[in-house]
mmCIF file of C-alpha atoms in Angstrom:
data_model
loop_
_atom_site.group_PDB
_atom_site.id
_atom_site.type_symbol
_atom_site.label_atom_id
_atom_site.label_comp_id
_atom_site.label_asym_id
_atom_site.label_seq_id
_atom_site.Cartn_x
_atom_site.Cartn_y
_atom_site.Cartn_z
ATOM 1 C CA MET A 1301 77.302 59.651 -17.515
ATOM 2 C CA ILE A 1302 74.362 60.812 -19.223
ATOM 3 C CA SER A 1303 71.894 62.975 -17.550
ATOM 4 C CA SER A 1304 69.456 65.661 -17.583
ATOM 5 C CA LEU A 1305 68.659 68.548 -15.808
ATOM 6 C CA HIS A 1306 65.764 67.201 -14.235
ATOM 7 C CA ASP A 1307 67.630 64.107 -13.249
ATOM 8 C CA LEU A 1308 70.468 66.512 -11.563
ATOM 9 C CA ARG A 1309 67.796 68.668 -9.905
ATOM 10 C CA SER A 1310 66.409 64.718 -8.114
ATOM 11 C CA TRP A 1311 69.880 64.302 -7.936
ATOM 12 C CA SER A 1312 70.945 67.665 -6.059
ATOM 13 C CA LYS A 1313 68.350 66.997 -3.611
ATOM 14 C CA LEU A 1314 69.633 63.784 -2.320
ATOM 15 C CA LEU A 1315 73.065 64.931 -2.289
ATOM 16 C CA ALA A 1316 71.832 67.852 0.372
ATOM 17 C CA GLU A 1317 69.853 65.855 1.979
ATOM 18 C CA GLY A 1318 72.155 62.763 2.585
ATOM 19 C CA SER A 1319 69.437 60.237 2.451
ATOM 20 C CA LEU A 1320 71.350 57.847 0.632
ATOM 21 C CA LEU A 1321 74.214 57.964 3.207
ATOM 22 C CA SER A 1322 74.219 56.846 6.734
ATOM 23 C CA ALA A 1323 74.305 59.722 9.555
ATOM 24 C CA GLU A 1324 77.217 59.777 10.253
ATOM 25 C CA THR A 1325 78.577 60.021 6.523
ATOM 26 C CA GLN A 1326 76.274 62.809 5.743
ATOM 27 C CA ALA A 1327 77.598 65.074 9.009
ATOM 28 C CA ALA A 1328 81.062 64.461 7.916
ATOM 29 C CA ARG A 1329 80.227 65.243 4.353
ATOM 30 C CA LEU A 1330 78.982 68.574 5.981
ATOM 31 C CA ARG A 1331 82.068 69.600 7.605
ATOM 32 C CA THR A 1332 83.313 72.489 5.450
ATOM 33 C CA GLN A 1333 86.125 74.934 4.964
ATOM 34 C CA PRO A 1334 86.395 77.890 3.113
ATOM 35 C CA LEU A 1335 87.856 78.072 -0.389
ATOM 36 C CA ASN A 1336 89.075 81.019 -0.497
ATOM 37 C CA PRO A 1337 88.962 84.196 1.685
ATOM 38 C CA GLY A 1338 85.959 86.377 1.372
ATOM 39 C CA GLN A 1339 84.093 84.050 -0.497
ATOM 40 C CA PRO A 1340 80.767 82.541 0.276
ATOM 41 C CA VAL A 1341 81.987 78.846 -1.034
ATOM 42 C CA GLN A 1342 82.856 76.282 1.722
ATOM 43 C CA TYR A 1343 83.702 72.854 1.063
ATOM 44 C CA GLY A 1344 83.379 69.459 2.160
ATOM 45 C CA LEU A 1345 83.782 66.047 1.510
ATOM 46 C CA ALA A 1346 82.609 66.178 -1.848
ATOM 47 C CA ILE A 1347 79.965 68.487 -1.272
ATOM 48 C CA ALA A 1348 79.848 72.543 -1.712
ATOM 49 C CA ASP A 1349 78.017 75.145 0.478
ATOM 50 C CA ILE A 1350 76.932 78.573 -0.642
ATOM 51 C CA GLY A 1351 75.053 80.070 1.588
ATOM 52 C CA GLY A 1352 73.308 77.047 2.485
ATOM 53 C CA PHE A 1353 72.559 75.975 -1.109
ATOM 54 C CA TRP A 1354 74.360 72.813 -0.880
ATOM 55 C CA GLY A 1355 75.855 71.057 -4.369
ATOM 56 C CA HIS A 1356 78.828 70.257 -6.933
ATOM 57 C CA ASN A 1357 79.372 71.109 -10.524
ATOM 58 C CA GLY A 1358 80.750 68.390 -12.982
ATOM 59 C CA GLY A 1359 81.792 68.575 -16.751
ATOM 60 C CA ILE A 1360 84.168 67.460 -19.054
ATOM 61 C CA ALA A 1361 85.631 69.508 -21.651
ATOM 62 C CA GLY A 1362 83.390 71.815 -23.024
ATOM 63 C CA TYR A 1363 80.558 71.074 -20.816
ATOM 64 C CA ASN A 1364 79.934 71.360 -17.393
ATOM 65 C CA THR A 1365 76.754 71.614 -15.134
ATOM 66 C CA MET A 1366 76.065 73.138 -11.595
ATOM 67 C CA MET A 1367 73.008 71.639 -8.971
ATOM 68 C CA LEU A 1368 72.601 73.077 -5.595
ATOM 69 C CA HIS A 1369 70.092 72.777 -3.091
ATOM 70 C CA ALA A 1370 69.107 74.584 0.189
ATOM 71 C CA THR A 1371 67.051 71.950 2.470
ATOM 72 C CA ASP A 1372 65.628 74.668 4.496
ATOM 73 C CA ILE A 1373 63.488 76.420 2.047
ATOM 74 C CA ASP A 1374 63.681 72.691 -0.459
ATOM 75 C CA ALA A 1375 65.188 75.392 -3.267
ATOM 76 C CA THR A 1376 67.407 74.324 -6.154
ATOM 77 C CA ILE A 1377 69.378 75.575 -8.794
ATOM 78 C CA VAL A 1378 70.553 73.103 -12.027
ATOM 79 C CA THR A 1379 72.322 74.799 -14.625
ATOM 80 C CA ALA A 1380 74.531 73.196 -17.558
ATOM 81 C CA SER A 1381 76.553 75.077 -20.199
ATOM 82 C CA ASN A 1382 78.830 73.970 -23.349
ATOM 83 C CA LEU A 1383 80.971 76.400 -22.462
ATOM 84 C CA SER A 1384 83.895 76.153 -19.604
ATOM 85 C CA GLY A 1385 87.084 77.625 -19.000
ATOM 86 C CA PRO A 1386 90.991 76.918 -17.634
ATOM 87 C CA THR A 1387 89.548 76.926 -14.291
ATOM 88 C CA ASP A 1388 85.679 76.775 -13.960
ATOM 89 C CA GLY A 1389 82.764 76.680 -16.097
ATOM 90 C CA ALA A 1390 80.420 78.893 -17.352
ATOM 91 C CA ALA A 1391 77.365 76.638 -15.165
ATOM 92 C CA ASP A 1392 79.006 77.479 -12.112
ATOM 93 C CA THR A 1393 79.242 81.594 -13.006
ATOM 94 C CA ILE A 1394 75.231 81.291 -14.120
ATOM 95 C CA ALA A 1395 74.224 79.336 -10.550
ATOM 96 C CA LEU A 1396 76.081 82.183 -8.327
ATOM 97 C CA GLN A 1397 74.511 84.914 -10.683
ATOM 98 C CA VAL A 1398 71.397 83.238 -9.836
ATOM 99 C CA LEU A 1399 71.935 82.491 -6.375
ATOM 100 C CA LYS A 1400 72.920 86.407 -6.419
ATOM 101 C CA GLU A 1401 69.808 87.478 -7.991
ATOM 102 C CA PHE A 1402 67.325 85.362 -6.259
ATOM 103 C CA TYR A 1403 68.868 85.262 -3.223
ATOM 104 C CA PRO A 1404 71.414 87.765 -2.103
ATOM 105 C CA GLU A 1405 71.285 87.087 1.547
ATOM 106 C CA ARG A 1406 72.602 83.889 1.795
ATOM 107 C CA LEU A 1407 75.520 85.459 -0.060
ATOM 108 C CA THR A 1408 76.463 87.773 2.870
ATOM 109 C CA HIS A 1409 79.416 87.506 4.590
#
């Protein structure tokens, strides 16, 4: 799949709002569980919740993206990187840093 940051911004909002799914499917997707104790990340059915920002990452070897959208404040964060590591990608780290900088209150647990 080929995409741009603009495409991911649009997709992120649709993903978070669930506007392409039935209400029942969206409700099931948003039932989350903590990924790691003490961390702000919860995970549902193919969607993550990080302080009310909903989205997902993706990538291939050497390249990754992260897209997040908070429906309550209509804010979107999309990051892309051509650097990835064995357990996560740089885009994930960058997105988390953006959240910490601009929305620190959402990362308290």
